[in-house]
Amino acid sequence: MAEPFSWVPAGINTDVPSAARVYDFLLGGGHNFASDRVVGEKVLQVLRDGRAIAASNRSFMRRAVLLMMQHGIDQFLDLGSGIPTVGNVHEIVQQEKPDARVVYVDYDEVAVSHSQLILEGNENAGVVQADMCRPQDVLSDPVVKDLIDFSKPVGLLMVAVLHFVSDEKGPAEVVARYRDAVPPGSLIALSHLTADFKPQEMGSVVEAMKHSRDPMYFRSLEQFQPMFAGMEVLEPGVVPAPRWHAELGPAGEDGPEDVYVGVGRKV
Ligand SMILES: C[S@@+](CC[C@H](N)C(=O)[O-])C[C@H]1O[C@@H](n2cnc3c(N)ncnc32)[C@H](O)[C@@H]1O
C-alpha cells in the first residue's frame, strides 16, 4: 500500500526498498518509505560513516559539474540521477547559464516523478524513465534527442550508479556505449563505491542491499579504472572523492575514501 503522500507514484510497491530512496534517506531527504529506512538503518549500523560517504559522493558530483562548465560544457546527461535533493545538476548549471541543457535518467519511479515535479516549466531540462544499461533506449528517447546536441561536447555523469550494474551486464561496456555516442572533447564523470578500505563493513552493506531492487557490486581500483577506456583521465586521475579537486568546493578532505571518482575526456 502506498503511503499517503502526493509524491508517491500510483502503483508503486513501497515494500521493496530501492537504491534511490535508501540514498535519499542517507542524505537526509524525505522521499523514502519505511522499507527504505529499515535498509538505510541497517547500512548505518554496519557502516557508521554511511551518511558521510553519501555526502562525499554527492559533493564530487557538484565539483565534476563545475569542472565541466569550466571546460565550456553546457549540456549534461545525468544517468542514474537519483531523487532530486539540494544541488541538482540543473540548479548548479542554470544558475550560471540559464539556457544550459540537462537531462536526468533514472529507472526509479519516485526519482522520476519528483524530478518531473521540480522541472515543471523548465524548458531546458527534462527527465527520462529508463534503464541506463540499455543505452539505445536512452539515446533514442525523444527528450534526450530534443535537449542534447550530440554534435557538441556533452557532460556525461554516471555518479554512484555503476556499482548497481552487475558484471554480467558489463559496466565498462555500458560506459563505452555512451562514450561512443558523444563527440571528442566530451567529459565523462564516474564514481564507484569500493570495499578496498573496509572489506568487512562493505560486505555487510552488500548483504543489507541484497533484497532491495538494486543489489550492489563494489569494485576495487583495478576493476574501476578500465571503465575510463578511450578517455584521457583528467588530473588528479582516479582517486578517492575527497582527493579530487578540493579547490572547486567542499570536498570533505578528512572524510571517508570509499568512493573512487574520476573525470575522463573522450579522445
Ligand atoms: C546512489 S543513487 C545516485 C544518485 C546521483 N547520481 C548522485 O550521485 O547523487 C543511484 C541512482 O541510480 C539509479 N539506478 C541504478 N541502476 C540504474 C539503471 N540501470 N538505470 C537507471 N538508473 C539506475 C537508482 O535508481 C538511483 O537513483
mmCIF file of C-alpha atoms and ligand atoms in Angstrom:
data_model
loop_
_atom_site.group_PDB
_atom_site.id
_atom_site.type_symbol
_atom_site.label_atom_id
_atom_site.label_comp_id
_atom_site.label_asym_id
_atom_site.label_seq_id
_atom_site.Cartn_x
_atom_site.Cartn_y
_atom_site.Cartn_z
ATOM 1 C CA MET A 1 0.000 0.000 0.000
ATOM 2 C CA ALA A 2 1.349 3.388 -0.967
ATOM 3 C CA GLU A 3 1.905 5.849 1.854
ATOM 4 C CA PRO A 4 -0.399 8.885 1.526
ATOM 5 C CA PHE A 5 1.996 11.421 0.000
ATOM 6 C CA SER A 6 1.423 13.349 -3.208
ATOM 7 C CA TRP A 7 4.894 12.460 -4.496
ATOM 8 C CA VAL A 8 4.221 8.703 -4.369
ATOM 9 C CA PRO A 9 3.550 7.499 -7.925
ATOM 10 C CA ALA A 10 0.484 5.306 -8.393
ATOM 11 C CA GLY A 11 1.036 1.572 -8.414
ATOM 12 C CA ILE A 12 4.453 1.600 -6.757
ATOM 13 C CA ASN A 13 5.282 -1.216 -4.344
ATOM 14 C CA THR A 14 6.537 0.664 -1.302
ATOM 15 C CA ASP A 15 7.524 -2.594 0.427
ATOM 16 C CA VAL A 16 10.515 -3.152 -1.837
ATOM 17 C CA PRO A 17 13.396 -0.846 -0.934
ATOM 18 C CA SER A 18 15.285 0.895 -3.714
ATOM 19 C CA ALA A 19 18.757 2.416 -4.019
ATOM 20 C CA ALA A 20 17.372 5.833 -4.945
ATOM 21 C CA ARG A 21 15.309 6.015 -1.759
ATOM 22 C CA VAL A 22 17.925 4.480 0.575
ATOM 23 C CA TYR A 23 20.415 7.061 -0.771
ATOM 24 C CA ASP A 24 17.812 9.797 -0.217
ATOM 25 C CA PHE A 25 17.469 8.578 3.386
ATOM 26 C CA LEU A 26 21.266 8.640 3.875
ATOM 27 C CA LEU A 27 21.403 12.205 2.515
ATOM 28 C CA GLY A 28 18.698 13.253 4.971
ATOM 29 C CA GLY A 29 15.944 13.595 2.357
ATOM 30 C CA GLY A 30 12.248 12.928 2.849
ATOM 31 C CA HIS A 31 11.374 10.867 -0.234
ATOM 32 C CA ASN A 32 11.707 7.366 1.170
ATOM 33 C CA PHE A 33 9.438 4.674 2.562
ATOM 34 C CA ALA A 34 9.565 2.604 5.762
ATOM 35 C CA SER A 35 11.163 -0.297 3.850
ATOM 36 C CA ASP A 36 13.945 2.023 2.619
ATOM 37 C CA ARG A 37 14.572 3.359 6.108
ATOM 38 C CA VAL A 38 14.886 -0.169 7.527
ATOM 39 C CA VAL A 39 17.642 -0.911 4.979
ATOM 40 C CA GLY A 40 19.193 2.531 5.498
ATOM 41 C CA GLU A 41 19.369 1.949 9.273
ATOM 42 C CA LYS A 42 20.939 -1.476 8.667
ATOM 43 C CA VAL A 43 23.539 0.163 6.429
ATOM 44 C CA LEU A 44 24.301 2.742 9.134
ATOM 45 C CA GLN A 45 24.647 0.010 11.763
ATOM 46 C CA VAL A 46 27.407 -1.674 9.789
ATOM 47 C CA LEU A 47 28.862 1.431 8.160
ATOM 48 C CA ARG A 48 28.882 4.222 10.712
ATOM 49 C CA ASP A 49 30.070 6.840 8.215
ATOM 50 C CA GLY A 50 27.440 5.837 5.640
ATOM 51 C CA ARG A 51 25.939 9.331 5.604
ATOM 52 C CA ALA A 52 29.362 10.930 5.147
ATOM 53 C CA ILE A 53 30.111 8.549 2.259
ATOM 54 C CA ALA A 54 26.843 9.502 0.518
ATOM 55 C CA ALA A 55 27.544 13.213 1.070
ATOM 56 C CA SER A 56 31.107 12.828 -0.204
ATOM 57 C CA ASN A 57 29.841 11.272 -3.421
ATOM 58 C CA ARG A 58 27.212 13.969 -3.838
ATOM 59 C CA SER A 59 29.784 16.719 -3.417
ATOM 60 C CA PHE A 60 32.029 15.089 -6.048
ATOM 61 C CA MET A 61 29.081 15.313 -8.445
ATOM 62 C CA ARG A 62 28.882 19.060 -7.848
ATOM 63 C CA ARG A 63 32.621 19.587 -8.373
ATOM 64 C CA ALA A 64 32.582 17.463 -11.537
ATOM 65 C CA VAL A 65 29.777 19.610 -12.990
ATOM 66 C CA LEU A 66 31.663 22.811 -12.105
ATOM 67 C CA LEU A 67 34.800 21.471 -13.800
ATOM 68 C CA MET A 68 32.797 20.537 -16.890
ATOM 69 C CA MET A 69 31.405 24.077 -17.032
ATOM 70 C CA GLN A 70 34.940 25.476 -16.790
ATOM 71 C CA HIS A 71 35.668 23.396 -19.915
ATOM 72 C CA GLY A 72 32.800 25.109 -21.716
ATOM 73 C CA ILE A 73 30.284 22.282 -21.476
ATOM 74 C CA ASP A 74 26.683 23.436 -21.334
ATOM 75 C CA GLN A 75 24.695 20.240 -21.874
ATOM 76 C CA PHE A 76 24.545 17.379 -19.412
ATOM 77 C CA LEU A 77 23.203 13.831 -19.447
ATOM 78 C CA ASP A 78 22.921 12.550 -15.863
ATOM 79 C CA LEU A 79 22.491 8.756 -15.842
ATOM 80 C CA GLY A 80 21.229 7.279 -12.566
ATOM 81 C CA SER A 81 20.402 10.794 -11.412
ATOM 82 C CA GLY A 82 18.510 9.831 -8.255
ATOM 83 C CA ILE A 83 15.848 11.657 -6.275
ATOM 84 C CA PRO A 84 16.353 15.400 -6.630
ATOM 85 C CA THR A 85 17.861 16.853 -3.499
ATOM 86 C CA VAL A 86 19.761 20.052 -2.804
ATOM 87 C CA GLY A 87 22.233 20.953 -5.554
ATOM 88 C CA ASN A 88 20.895 19.105 -8.569
ATOM 89 C CA VAL A 89 22.748 19.390 -11.866
ATOM 90 C CA HIS A 90 20.236 21.791 -13.441
ATOM 91 C CA GLU A 91 20.402 24.065 -10.387
ATOM 92 C CA ILE A 92 24.206 24.177 -10.494
ATOM 93 C CA VAL A 93 24.448 24.909 -14.212
ATOM 94 C CA GLN A 94 21.352 27.013 -14.911
ATOM 95 C CA GLN A 95 22.248 29.383 -12.101
ATOM 96 C CA GLU A 96 25.185 30.476 -14.219
ATOM 97 C CA LYS A 97 23.819 29.706 -17.658
ATOM 98 C CA PRO A 98 20.004 29.587 -17.745
ATOM 99 C CA ASP A 99 19.933 28.060 -21.218
ATOM 100 C CA ALA A 100 22.221 25.145 -20.289
ATOM 101 C CA ARG A 101 20.558 21.809 -21.024
ATOM 102 C CA VAL A 102 20.152 18.937 -18.574
ATOM 103 C CA VAL A 103 18.515 15.524 -18.967
ATOM 104 C CA TYR A 104 18.092 13.241 -15.973
ATOM 105 C CA VAL A 105 17.730 9.488 -16.452
ATOM 106 C CA ASP A 106 16.685 7.063 -13.731
ATOM 107 C CA TYR A 107 14.566 3.942 -13.519
ATOM 108 C CA ASP A 108 13.202 4.619 -10.048
ATOM 109 C CA GLU A 109 9.592 5.822 -10.137
ATOM 110 C CA VAL A 110 9.980 8.189 -7.182
ATOM 111 C CA ALA A 111 13.170 9.704 -8.620
ATOM 112 C CA VAL A 112 11.432 10.286 -11.943
ATOM 113 C CA SER A 113 8.130 11.633 -10.633
ATOM 114 C CA HIS A 114 9.826 14.006 -8.221
ATOM 115 C CA SER A 115 12.191 15.187 -10.972
ATOM 116 C CA GLN A 116 9.185 15.845 -13.217
ATOM 117 C CA LEU A 117 7.623 17.907 -10.458
ATOM 118 C CA ILE A 118 10.610 20.170 -9.867
ATOM 119 C CA LEU A 119 11.331 20.560 -13.604
ATOM 120 C CA GLU A 120 7.817 21.736 -14.458
ATOM 121 C CA GLY A 121 8.105 24.833 -16.645
ATOM 122 C CA ASN A 122 11.861 24.379 -17.177
ATOM 123 C CA GLU A 123 12.192 24.145 -20.944
ATOM 124 C CA ASN A 124 15.899 23.357 -20.829
ATOM 125 C CA ALA A 125 15.731 20.337 -18.559
ATOM 126 C CA GLY A 126 13.925 17.026 -18.758
ATOM 127 C CA VAL A 127 13.720 13.587 -17.225
ATOM 128 C CA VAL A 128 13.523 10.130 -18.753
ATOM 129 C CA GLN A 129 12.498 6.934 -17.012
ATOM 130 C CA ALA A 130 14.805 4.293 -18.440
ATOM 131 C CA ASP A 131 17.360 1.622 -17.616
ATOM 132 C CA MET A 132 20.740 3.215 -18.315
ATOM 133 C CA CYS A 133 22.073 -0.269 -19.121
ATOM 134 C CA ARG A 134 20.023 -0.020 -22.322
ATOM 135 C CA PRO A 135 21.895 2.856 -23.987
ATOM 136 C CA GLN A 136 19.918 2.572 -27.212
ATOM 137 C CA ASP A 137 16.657 3.246 -25.341
ATOM 138 C CA VAL A 138 18.174 6.262 -23.595
ATOM 139 C CA LEU A 139 19.906 7.731 -26.632
ATOM 140 C CA SER A 140 16.841 7.403 -28.861
ATOM 141 C CA ASP A 141 14.449 8.879 -26.295
ATOM 142 C CA PRO A 142 12.700 12.000 -27.658
ATOM 143 C CA VAL A 143 13.547 14.073 -24.542
ATOM 144 C CA VAL A 144 17.243 13.229 -24.906
ATOM 145 C CA LYS A 145 17.213 13.889 -28.655
ATOM 146 C CA ASP A 146 15.385 17.165 -28.165
ATOM 147 C CA LEU A 147 17.634 18.605 -25.463
ATOM 148 C CA ILE A 148 21.078 17.159 -26.203
ATOM 149 C CA ASP A 149 23.015 18.075 -29.349
ATOM 150 C CA PHE A 150 25.328 15.121 -29.941
ATOM 151 C CA SER A 151 27.485 17.119 -32.377
ATOM 152 C CA LYS A 152 28.738 19.226 -29.439
ATOM 153 C CA PRO A 153 30.636 18.109 -26.298
ATOM 154 C CA VAL A 154 28.393 16.604 -23.666
ATOM 155 C CA GLY A 155 28.920 16.310 -19.916
ATOM 156 C CA LEU A 156 28.049 12.714 -19.082
ATOM 157 C CA LEU A 157 27.526 11.764 -15.460
ATOM 158 C CA MET A 158 27.410 8.209 -14.148
ATOM 159 C CA VAL A 159 27.801 9.038 -10.492
ATOM 160 C CA ALA A 160 27.243 6.294 -7.902
ATOM 161 C CA VAL A 161 25.329 4.184 -10.397
ATOM 162 C CA LEU A 162 27.876 1.724 -11.830
ATOM 163 C CA HIS A 163 28.047 -0.185 -8.532
ATOM 164 C CA PHE A 164 24.447 -1.246 -9.225
ATOM 165 C CA VAL A 165 25.497 -2.820 -12.534
ATOM 166 C CA SER A 166 26.491 -6.499 -12.321
ATOM 167 C CA ASP A 167 29.486 -7.946 -14.150
ATOM 168 C CA GLU A 168 27.005 -9.828 -16.356
ATOM 169 C CA LYS A 169 25.562 -6.513 -17.530
ATOM 170 C CA GLY A 170 29.103 -5.266 -18.229
ATOM 171 C CA PRO A 171 29.501 -1.816 -16.626
ATOM 172 C CA ALA A 172 32.584 -0.985 -18.737
ATOM 173 C CA GLU A 173 30.655 -1.822 -21.915
ATOM 174 C CA VAL A 174 27.733 0.341 -20.802
ATOM 175 C CA VAL A 175 30.097 3.297 -20.225
ATOM 176 C CA ALA A 176 31.723 2.633 -23.619
ATOM 177 C CA ARG A 177 28.377 2.789 -25.407
ATOM 178 C CA TYR A 178 27.693 6.283 -24.047
ATOM 179 C CA ARG A 179 31.318 7.344 -24.650
ATOM 180 C CA ASP A 180 30.931 6.289 -28.284
ATOM 181 C CA ALA A 181 27.746 8.337 -28.652
ATOM 182 C CA VAL A 182 29.341 11.657 -27.659
ATOM 183 C CA PRO A 183 31.914 13.669 -29.624
ATOM 184 C CA PRO A 184 35.598 14.081 -28.663
ATOM 185 C CA GLY A 185 36.012 16.749 -26.004
ATOM 186 C CA SER A 186 33.039 15.434 -24.053
ATOM 187 C CA LEU A 187 33.737 14.900 -20.361
ATOM 188 C CA ILE A 188 32.584 11.803 -18.514
ATOM 189 C CA ALA A 189 32.360 11.723 -14.707
ATOM 190 C CA LEU A 190 32.268 8.336 -12.990
ATOM 191 C CA SER A 191 32.138 7.427 -9.321
ATOM 192 C CA HIS A 192 32.043 3.985 -7.751
ATOM 193 C CA LEU A 193 31.885 2.566 -4.225
ATOM 194 C CA THR A 194 34.717 0.277 -3.201
ATOM 195 C CA ALA A 195 35.365 -2.279 -0.470
ATOM 196 C CA ASP A 196 39.143 -1.687 -0.747
ATOM 197 C CA PHE A 197 39.367 0.138 2.593
ATOM 198 C CA LYS A 198 36.638 -1.580 4.661
ATOM 199 C CA PRO A 199 36.096 -5.058 3.234
ATOM 200 C CA GLN A 200 34.099 -6.371 6.184
ATOM 201 C CA GLU A 201 31.778 -3.387 6.574
ATOM 202 C CA MET A 202 31.179 -3.130 2.849
ATOM 203 C CA GLY A 203 30.452 -6.860 2.708
ATOM 204 C CA SER A 204 27.664 -6.217 5.231
ATOM 205 C CA VAL A 205 26.327 -3.343 3.102
ATOM 206 C CA VAL A 206 26.137 -5.657 0.088
ATOM 207 C CA GLU A 207 24.237 -8.101 2.317
ATOM 208 C CA ALA A 208 21.826 -5.343 3.519
ATOM 209 C CA MET A 209 21.066 -4.316 -0.080
ATOM 210 C CA LYS A 210 20.711 -7.886 -1.371
ATOM 211 C CA HIS A 211 16.937 -7.959 -1.153
ATOM 212 C CA SER A 212 16.387 -4.414 -2.382
ATOM 213 C CA ARG A 213 15.551 -3.757 -6.005
ATOM 214 C CA ASP A 214 19.176 -2.711 -6.507
ATOM 215 C CA PRO A 215 21.787 -5.190 -5.292
ATOM 216 C CA MET A 216 25.303 -3.736 -5.152
ATOM 217 C CA TYR A 217 28.655 -4.729 -6.648
ATOM 218 C CA PHE A 218 31.571 -2.899 -5.079
ATOM 219 C CA ARG A 219 34.788 -2.866 -7.119
ATOM 220 C CA SER A 220 38.485 -2.359 -6.496
ATOM 221 C CA LEU A 221 40.529 0.441 -8.063
ATOM 222 C CA GLU A 222 41.892 -2.090 -10.565
ATOM 223 C CA GLN A 223 38.362 -3.069 -11.568
ATOM 224 C CA PHE A 224 37.117 0.529 -11.791
ATOM 225 C CA GLN A 225 39.956 2.100 -13.785
ATOM 226 C CA PRO A 226 39.242 0.198 -17.057
ATOM 227 C CA MET A 227 35.826 1.907 -17.198
ATOM 228 C CA PHE A 228 37.736 5.010 -18.368
ATOM 229 C CA ALA A 229 38.882 3.222 -21.563
ATOM 230 C CA GLY A 230 39.062 5.519 -24.600
ATOM 231 C CA MET A 231 39.344 8.600 -22.388
ATOM 232 C CA GLU A 232 42.177 10.756 -21.163
ATOM 233 C CA VAL A 233 41.649 10.874 -17.403
ATOM 234 C CA LEU A 234 41.988 14.453 -16.154
ATOM 235 C CA GLU A 235 44.226 15.288 -13.191
ATOM 236 C CA PRO A 236 44.435 14.057 -10.454
ATOM 237 C CA GLY A 237 43.381 10.715 -12.006
ATOM 238 C CA VAL A 238 41.115 8.135 -10.426
ATOM 239 C CA VAL A 239 41.230 8.809 -6.675
ATOM 240 C CA PRO A 240 39.027 8.716 -3.559
ATOM 241 C CA ALA A 241 36.436 11.522 -3.718
ATOM 242 C CA PRO A 242 37.962 13.767 -1.010
ATOM 243 C CA ARG A 243 41.198 13.967 -3.020
ATOM 244 C CA TRP A 244 39.524 15.198 -6.232
ATOM 245 C CA HIS A 245 39.667 18.944 -6.967
ATOM 246 C CA ALA A 246 39.016 20.194 -3.449
ATOM 247 C CA GLU A 247 39.584 23.751 -4.730
ATOM 248 C CA LEU A 248 36.210 23.562 -6.523
ATOM 249 C CA GLY A 249 34.199 23.374 -3.326
ATOM 250 C CA PRO A 250 33.823 21.463 -0.112
ATOM 251 C CA ALA A 251 35.378 18.052 -0.701
ATOM 252 C CA GLY A 252 35.432 16.844 2.917
ATOM 253 C CA GLU A 253 39.192 16.278 2.711
ATOM 254 C CA ASP A 254 39.271 14.397 6.025
ATOM 255 C CA GLY A 255 36.238 12.340 5.067
ATOM 256 C CA PRO A 256 35.842 8.712 4.022
ATOM 257 C CA GLU A 257 37.707 7.443 0.968
ATOM 258 C CA ASP A 258 35.272 4.700 -0.018
ATOM 259 C CA VAL A 259 34.131 6.271 -3.287
ATOM 260 C CA TYR A 260 36.551 6.279 -6.205
ATOM 261 C CA VAL A 261 35.991 9.101 -8.679
ATOM 262 C CA GLY A 262 37.407 10.459 -11.896
ATOM 263 C CA VAL A 263 36.603 12.540 -14.958
ATOM 264 C CA GLY A 264 37.731 11.435 -18.399
ATOM 265 C CA ARG A 265 37.852 13.369 -21.658
ATOM 266 C CA LYS A 266 36.774 11.453 -24.715
ATOM 267 C CA VAL A 267 39.691 11.394 -27.143
HETATM 268 C C1 LIG B 1 23.062 6.231 -5.201
HETATM 269 S S1 LIG B 1 21.955 6.992 -6.332
HETATM 270 C C2 LIG B 1 22.992 8.227 -7.081
HETATM 271 C C3 LIG B 1 22.264 9.483 -7.479
HETATM 272 C C4 LIG B 1 23.125 10.590 -8.072
HETATM 273 N N1 LIG B 1 23.762 10.136 -9.295
HETATM 274 C C5 LIG B 1 24.195 11.034 -7.101
HETATM 275 O O1 LIG B 1 25.322 10.536 -7.214
HETATM 276 O O2 LIG B 1 23.925 11.834 -6.216
HETATM 277 C C6 LIG B 1 21.895 5.783 -7.646
HETATM 278 C C7 LIG B 1 20.749 6.004 -8.609
HETATM 279 O O3 LIG B 1 20.957 5.185 -9.757
HETATM 280 C C8 LIG B 1 19.712 4.656 -10.153
HETATM 281 N N2 LIG B 1 19.981 3.449 -10.958
HETATM 282 C C9 LIG B 1 20.603 2.308 -10.590
HETATM 283 N N3 LIG B 1 20.696 1.462 -11.644
HETATM 284 C C10 LIG B 1 20.120 2.100 -12.692
HETATM 285 C C11 LIG B 1 19.875 1.734 -14.043
HETATM 286 N N4 LIG B 1 20.282 0.558 -14.524
HETATM 287 N N5 LIG B 1 19.250 2.616 -14.847
HETATM 288 C C12 LIG B 1 18.823 3.818 -14.354
HETATM 289 N N6 LIG B 1 19.009 4.212 -13.077
HETATM 290 C C13 LIG B 1 19.653 3.370 -12.263
HETATM 291 C C14 LIG B 1 18.976 4.388 -8.860
HETATM 292 O O4 LIG B 1 17.580 4.318 -9.059
HETATM 293 C C15 LIG B 1 19.405 5.606 -8.039
HETATM 294 O O5 LIG B 1 18.510 6.682 -8.205
#
